[in-house]
Short mmCIF file of C-alpha atoms and ligand atoms in Angstrom, two decimals:
data_model
loop_
_atom_site.label_atom_id
_atom_site.label_comp_id
_atom_site.label_asym_id
_atom_site.label_seq_id
_atom_site.Cartn_x
_atom_site.Cartn_y
_atom_site.Cartn_z
CA MET A 1 -10.08 -50.96 56.84
CA THR A 2 -9.90 -50.29 53.23
CA ASP A 3 -7.82 -51.56 50.40
CA GLU A 4 -8.13 -48.07 48.45
CA PRO A 5 -4.71 -46.45 47.14
CA ALA A 6 -4.30 -42.89 48.42
CA ARG A 7 -5.59 -40.62 45.77
CA SER A 8 -6.83 -36.73 46.20
CA MET A 9 -10.49 -37.11 45.81
CA ILE A 10 -12.79 -34.34 44.16
CA THR A 11 -16.14 -34.59 45.91
CA ARG A 12 -19.37 -32.35 45.66
CA PHE A 13 -22.46 -31.42 47.37
CA ALA A 14 -25.35 -30.99 45.13
CA PRO A 15 -28.41 -29.73 46.90
CA SER A 16 -31.68 -28.57 45.26
CA PRO A 17 -32.17 -24.73 46.37
CA THR A 18 -35.94 -25.79 47.37
CA GLY A 19 -35.73 -25.68 50.87
CA LEU A 20 -33.55 -25.12 54.16
CA LEU A 21 -30.85 -27.67 54.68
CA HIS A 22 -31.47 -30.07 57.59
CA LEU A 23 -29.26 -32.31 59.70
CA GLY A 24 -29.38 -34.80 56.91
CA HIS A 25 -27.94 -32.46 54.45
CA GLY A 26 -25.46 -31.21 56.66
CA TYR A 27 -24.18 -35.19 57.25
CA SER A 28 -23.78 -35.62 53.29
CA ALA A 29 -21.79 -32.69 53.11
CA LEU A 30 -19.65 -33.11 55.93
CA ARG A 31 -19.03 -36.61 54.56
CA ALA A 32 -18.01 -35.29 51.20
CA HIS A 33 -16.23 -32.54 52.51
CA ASP A 34 -14.15 -34.77 54.97
CA LEU A 35 -13.34 -37.13 52.14
CA ALA A 36 -11.78 -34.50 50.08
CA CYS A 37 -9.85 -33.12 52.87
CA ALA A 38 -8.58 -36.31 54.16
CA THR A 39 -6.99 -37.12 50.53
CA ASP A 40 -5.83 -33.67 49.71
CA GLY A 41 -8.21 -33.06 47.43
CA ARG A 42 -11.24 -30.80 46.54
CA PHE A 43 -14.56 -30.13 47.80
CA LEU A 44 -16.94 -28.74 45.31
CA LEU A 45 -20.55 -27.12 45.53
CA ARG A 46 -23.27 -27.52 43.04
CA PHE A 47 -26.73 -26.14 42.91
CA GLU A 48 -29.01 -28.37 41.40
CA ASP A 49 -31.68 -25.72 40.11
CA ILE A 50 -33.44 -27.21 36.99
CA ASP A 51 -36.57 -27.53 38.88
CA THR A 52 -37.39 -23.89 38.04
CA GLY A 53 -40.92 -23.91 39.68
CA ARG A 54 -39.73 -24.96 43.00
CA VAL A 55 -36.59 -23.07 43.14
CA ARG A 56 -36.63 -20.23 45.35
CA ALA A 57 -33.84 -17.44 45.26
CA GLU A 58 -33.24 -17.09 48.96
CA PHE A 59 -32.13 -20.73 49.52
CA TYR A 60 -28.99 -20.21 47.80
CA ASP A 61 -27.54 -17.88 50.21
CA ALA A 62 -29.21 -19.68 52.98
CA ILE A 63 -27.50 -23.10 51.68
CA GLU A 64 -24.22 -21.34 51.52
CA LYS A 65 -24.71 -19.97 54.81
CA ASP A 66 -25.58 -23.14 56.89
CA LEU A 67 -22.28 -24.61 55.12
CA HIS A 68 -20.03 -21.86 56.00
CA TRP A 69 -21.39 -22.21 59.72
CA LEU A 70 -20.59 -25.80 59.67
CA GLY A 71 -16.96 -24.92 58.58
CA ILE A 72 -17.33 -26.30 54.82
CA GLU A 73 -15.43 -24.27 52.25
CA TRP A 74 -15.84 -25.27 48.48
CA ALA A 75 -12.55 -24.81 46.32
CA ALA A 76 -14.31 -23.17 43.29
CA GLU A 77 -17.33 -20.81 42.26
CA PRO A 78 -20.81 -23.19 42.98
CA MET A 79 -21.96 -24.55 39.88
CA ARG A 80 -25.74 -23.80 38.85
CA GLN A 81 -27.52 -26.32 36.46
CA SER A 82 -29.71 -23.52 35.37
CA ASP A 83 -26.73 -22.16 33.56
CA ARG A 84 -25.76 -25.33 31.89
CA PHE A 85 -28.67 -26.11 29.82
CA ASP A 86 -26.70 -25.94 26.42
CA ALA A 87 -24.50 -28.64 27.65
CA TYR A 88 -27.69 -31.01 28.46
CA ARG A 89 -28.71 -30.21 24.95
CA ASP A 90 -25.62 -31.23 23.51
CA ALA A 91 -25.69 -34.18 25.28
CA LEU A 92 -29.16 -34.94 24.52
CA GLU A 93 -28.33 -34.34 20.80
CA THR A 94 -25.78 -37.00 21.16
CA LEU A 95 -27.90 -39.67 22.22
CA LYS A 96 -30.48 -38.56 19.76
CA ALA A 97 -28.02 -39.06 16.98
CA ARG A 98 -27.54 -42.61 18.29
CA GLY A 99 -31.32 -43.01 18.09
CA LEU A 100 -31.48 -43.78 21.97
CA VAL A 101 -34.24 -41.46 22.92
CA TYR A 102 -37.54 -40.43 21.42
CA PRO A 103 -39.97 -38.01 22.01
CA CYS A 104 -42.70 -38.33 24.76
CA PHE A 105 -46.26 -36.42 24.14
CA CYS A 106 -47.78 -38.03 26.93
CA THR A 107 -49.13 -36.33 29.86
CA ARG A 108 -49.39 -37.26 33.74
CA LYS A 109 -52.70 -37.96 33.52
CA GLU A 110 -52.56 -40.16 30.14
CA ILE A 111 -49.68 -42.36 31.75
CA ALA A 112 -51.70 -42.69 34.96
CA ALA A 113 -54.88 -43.80 33.15
CA GLU A 114 -52.73 -46.03 31.07
CA ILE A 115 -51.06 -47.83 34.10
CA ALA A 116 -54.37 -48.02 35.97
CA ALA A 117 -55.91 -49.95 32.65
CA SER A 118 -53.03 -52.54 32.65
CA ALA A 119 -53.44 -55.41 34.57
CA SER A 120 -49.65 -55.55 35.51
CA ALA A 121 -48.04 -52.63 35.41
CA PRO A 122 -44.36 -53.10 35.98
CA GLN A 123 -42.90 -51.37 39.32
CA GLY A 124 -39.72 -49.68 39.06
CA PRO A 125 -37.71 -48.42 42.32
CA ASP A 126 -39.63 -44.95 41.93
CA GLY A 127 -43.06 -46.40 41.18
CA PRO A 128 -44.92 -48.05 38.19
CA LEU A 129 -42.66 -47.67 35.01
CA TYR A 130 -43.69 -45.66 31.85
CA PRO A 131 -45.77 -47.87 29.73
CA GLY A 132 -43.75 -47.29 26.35
CA THR A 133 -46.61 -45.56 24.66
CA CYS A 134 -44.60 -43.00 22.69
CA ARG A 135 -42.01 -45.63 21.72
CA ALA A 136 -44.28 -47.39 19.38
CA LEU A 137 -45.33 -44.26 17.09
CA SER A 138 -44.03 -44.02 13.70
CA ASP A 139 -41.76 -41.82 12.65
CA ALA A 140 -44.13 -40.27 10.27
CA GLU A 141 -46.32 -39.24 13.49
CA ARG A 142 -43.67 -38.03 15.67
CA GLU A 143 -42.25 -35.65 13.10
CA GLU A 144 -45.68 -34.51 13.05
CA ARG A 145 -46.38 -34.20 16.66
CA LEU A 146 -42.87 -32.44 17.58
CA VAL A 147 -43.72 -29.56 15.57
CA SER A 148 -46.99 -28.63 17.39
CA GLU A 149 -47.08 -30.93 20.97
CA PRO A 150 -45.14 -30.20 24.25
CA HIS A 151 -43.13 -33.22 24.51
CA ALA A 152 -40.28 -34.92 26.67
CA TRP A 153 -37.41 -36.97 25.99
CA ARG A 154 -37.11 -40.50 26.91
CA ILE A 155 -34.38 -43.40 26.84
CA ASP A 156 -35.41 -46.13 24.63
CA MET A 157 -33.92 -48.44 27.48
CA ALA A 158 -33.79 -51.66 25.93
CA LYS A 159 -32.15 -50.45 22.99
CA ALA A 160 -29.92 -48.23 25.39
CA VAL A 161 -29.02 -51.17 27.22
CA SER A 162 -28.15 -53.35 24.24
CA VAL A 163 -25.41 -51.06 23.03
CA ALA A 164 -24.04 -50.12 26.18
CA GLY A 165 -22.30 -53.50 27.15
CA GLU A 166 -22.29 -54.20 31.05
CA PRO A 167 -21.95 -50.71 33.01
CA HIS A 168 -20.70 -51.50 36.24
CA TRP A 169 -19.57 -49.40 39.63
CA ARG A 170 -17.95 -49.78 42.94
CA ASP A 171 -19.69 -48.46 45.79
CA ALA A 172 -17.46 -47.72 49.02
CA GLY A 173 -19.94 -49.29 51.07
CA GLU A 174 -21.46 -52.26 48.98
CA GLY A 175 -18.67 -53.23 46.84
CA GLU A 176 -18.83 -54.09 43.03
CA GLN A 177 -22.12 -53.41 41.37
CA VAL A 178 -23.33 -54.49 37.98
CA ALA A 179 -25.84 -51.90 36.74
CA THR A 180 -29.13 -52.79 35.88
CA PRO A 181 -30.83 -49.61 34.50
CA GLU A 182 -33.60 -51.68 32.98
CA ILE A 183 -35.09 -51.89 36.12
CA HIS A 184 -36.32 -48.08 35.76
CA GLY A 185 -37.95 -48.37 32.25
CA ASP A 186 -37.82 -45.67 29.97
CA VAL A 187 -36.81 -42.73 32.07
CA VAL A 188 -37.14 -39.12 31.01
CA LEU A 189 -33.91 -37.23 29.85
CA ALA A 190 -35.54 -33.86 29.32
CA ARG A 191 -38.69 -32.61 30.57
CA LYS A 192 -41.12 -30.97 28.98
CA ASP A 193 -40.47 -27.75 30.68
CA VAL A 194 -36.57 -27.96 31.06
CA PRO A 195 -33.95 -29.38 28.39
CA THR A 196 -32.85 -31.86 30.72
CA SER A 197 -33.48 -34.22 33.94
CA TYR A 198 -32.17 -34.86 37.32
CA HIS A 199 -30.30 -37.93 35.56
CA LEU A 200 -28.85 -36.33 32.30
CA ALA A 201 -27.61 -33.16 34.44
CA VAL A 202 -26.11 -34.98 37.02
CA VAL A 203 -23.85 -37.36 34.81
CA VAL A 204 -23.18 -34.18 32.59
CA ASP A 205 -22.03 -32.39 35.61
CA ASP A 206 -20.28 -34.75 37.47
CA ALA A 207 -18.08 -35.07 34.63
CA ALA A 208 -17.72 -31.09 33.74
CA GLN A 209 -16.52 -30.81 37.73
CA GLY A 210 -14.30 -33.89 37.33
CA ILE A 211 -15.73 -35.48 40.20
CA THR A 212 -13.84 -38.71 41.35
CA ASP A 213 -15.90 -39.57 44.41
CA VAL A 214 -19.80 -39.28 44.27
CA VAL A 215 -21.01 -39.16 48.12
CA ARG A 216 -24.33 -39.10 48.54
CA GLY A 217 -27.56 -40.63 50.41
CA MET A 218 -28.80 -44.34 49.95
CA ASP A 219 -31.79 -42.80 48.51
CA LEU A 220 -30.02 -42.50 45.25
CA PHE A 221 -28.32 -45.82 44.86
CA ALA A 222 -30.87 -47.16 42.46
CA ALA A 223 -30.22 -44.08 40.15
CA THR A 224 -26.88 -44.92 40.07
CA HIS A 225 -27.86 -47.67 37.27
CA VAL A 226 -28.89 -45.26 35.02
CA HIS A 227 -25.90 -42.77 35.61
CA ARG A 228 -23.69 -45.41 35.00
CA LEU A 229 -25.64 -46.40 31.58
CA LEU A 230 -25.83 -42.63 30.69
CA GLN A 231 -21.89 -42.04 31.26
CA GLN A 232 -21.28 -45.26 29.10
CA LEU A 233 -23.18 -43.93 26.35
CA LEU A 234 -22.18 -40.60 26.36
CA ASP A 235 -18.41 -41.41 27.11
CA LEU A 236 -17.84 -40.03 30.54
CA PRO A 237 -15.74 -40.85 33.34
CA VAL A 238 -16.59 -43.38 35.95
CA PRO A 239 -16.78 -41.66 39.50
CA ARG A 240 -16.44 -44.23 42.55
CA TYR A 241 -19.78 -43.98 44.72
CA HIS A 242 -19.96 -43.67 48.28
CA HIS A 243 -24.02 -44.25 49.18
CA HIS A 244 -24.34 -43.42 52.84
CA ARG A 245 -26.59 -44.08 55.26
CA LEU A 246 -29.72 -41.77 55.41
CA ILE A 247 -30.21 -39.77 58.90
CA THR A 248 -33.44 -40.59 60.77
CA ASP A 249 -35.00 -39.07 63.67
CA GLY A 250 -35.79 -40.85 67.04
CA ALA A 251 -38.88 -42.34 65.51
CA GLY A 252 -36.45 -43.74 62.44
CA LYS A 253 -38.19 -41.65 59.83
CA ARG A 254 -36.09 -39.84 57.27
CA LEU A 255 -35.81 -36.13 57.62
CA ALA A 256 -37.41 -34.02 55.44
CA LYS A 257 -37.41 -30.27 53.88
CA ARG A 258 -40.42 -29.85 55.33
CA ASP A 259 -39.31 -30.65 58.53
CA ASN A 260 -37.99 -27.48 59.65
CA ALA A 261 -37.60 -28.05 63.07
CA ARG A 262 -34.45 -29.95 62.35
CA SER A 263 -33.19 -27.19 59.68
CA LEU A 264 -29.72 -26.31 60.38
CA ALA A 265 -30.84 -22.51 60.41
CA ALA A 266 -33.51 -23.38 63.10
CA LEU A 267 -30.89 -24.98 65.23
CA ARG A 268 -28.48 -22.14 64.78
CA ASN A 269 -31.48 -19.77 65.44
CA ALA A 270 -32.07 -21.95 68.90
CA GLY A 271 -28.55 -21.49 70.18
CA VAL A 272 -26.88 -24.84 68.99
CA SER A 273 -23.34 -24.83 68.42
CA ALA A 274 -22.07 -25.56 65.06
CA SER A 275 -19.26 -27.45 66.63
CA ALA A 276 -22.03 -29.60 68.70
CA ILE A 277 -23.87 -30.49 65.19
CA CYS A 278 -20.62 -31.47 63.26
CA ALA A 279 -19.31 -33.60 66.40
CA ALA A 280 -22.61 -35.26 66.51
CA LEU A 281 -22.90 -35.66 62.46
CA ARG A 282 -18.98 -37.00 62.56
CA SER A 283 -19.43 -39.60 65.18
CA ASP A 284 -20.05 -43.17 64.11
CA PRO A 285 -22.90 -43.73 63.82
CA PRO A 286 -24.20 -39.90 63.69
CA ASP A 287 -26.41 -39.18 66.72
CA ILE A 288 -28.64 -36.58 66.23
CA SER A 289 -30.70 -37.43 69.38
CA GLY A 290 -29.42 -34.21 71.02
CA PHE A 291 -31.30 -32.31 68.62
CA GLU A 292 -34.85 -33.33 68.96
CA PRO A 293 -37.44 -30.62 68.60
CA SER A 294 -39.23 -29.85 72.10
CA ASP A 295 -42.67 -29.61 71.00
N1 LIG B 1 -29.63 -32.94 44.05
C1 LIG B 1 -29.88 -34.10 45.01
C2 LIG B 1 -30.48 -33.79 46.22
O1 LIG B 1 -30.70 -32.67 46.46
C3 LIG B 1 -28.54 -34.62 44.91
C4 LIG B 1 -28.22 -35.08 43.66
C5 LIG B 1 -26.61 -36.21 44.05
O2 LIG B 1 -26.09 -35.96 44.73
O3 LIG B 1 -26.47 -37.02 42.85
O4 LIG B 1 -31.34 -34.97 46.60
#
């Protein structure tokens, strides 16, 4: 039972074209698609392709082919994040103007060394937190190094949290949540090689696509703390969140892109029907035991 008022939802599926879709992606895409359909809303597709080193051209078509095969249609031309760097730059400029981000010149190696040298490096949901080295630089040193050194941009988390009030969100499964973005530390908002990061791009694009309901796996639940903070700072609308279970194999292990045996393309080539896959993924709980690879 749900107490949600009836309303049209705009949902999206946002894969990265760095590999083939597997059953877990199929599940997420169907959930987002079915929610939009059930509410007479719109389902949209977005390619999260900022990771230019890992993206491969053939995966855009492969992803569209798999989704069509499952009977999933999208209501507009797919958005590509690689076309939207200007929008991310604008958002970053807004945060720079408010003094909420700072340039970070550290290399991965330097960060790892600093963490290794510290007796008690704080841990976040994705590993040890950035130790804050570049937050402490003087304005003069920053100005000088900005001209000549590659740099990322990090959020000054303590400052951002202090100006953002108390962002919260409603998760369809987990209920009302108070955002605690500080658990992530000073995350990167623009990388050295691209003028954004996953966190910044996703909030800018969810707003640009008018997404009312974000449907995605539980693996991204913790990231929502950062997303709510950024929405607050950038004055963006707040979607509702539906973090769903992750599809696991018979051994309870999460499916991964490198696990090609359960890619939708491999199943299709093996003669499995799309209707069998959709039925399995739409059952409650979803049951993919019929699609175990026979190795
Ligand atoms: N691009 C992300 C992924 O492939 C999904 C991001 C999101 O849904 O917010 O895991």
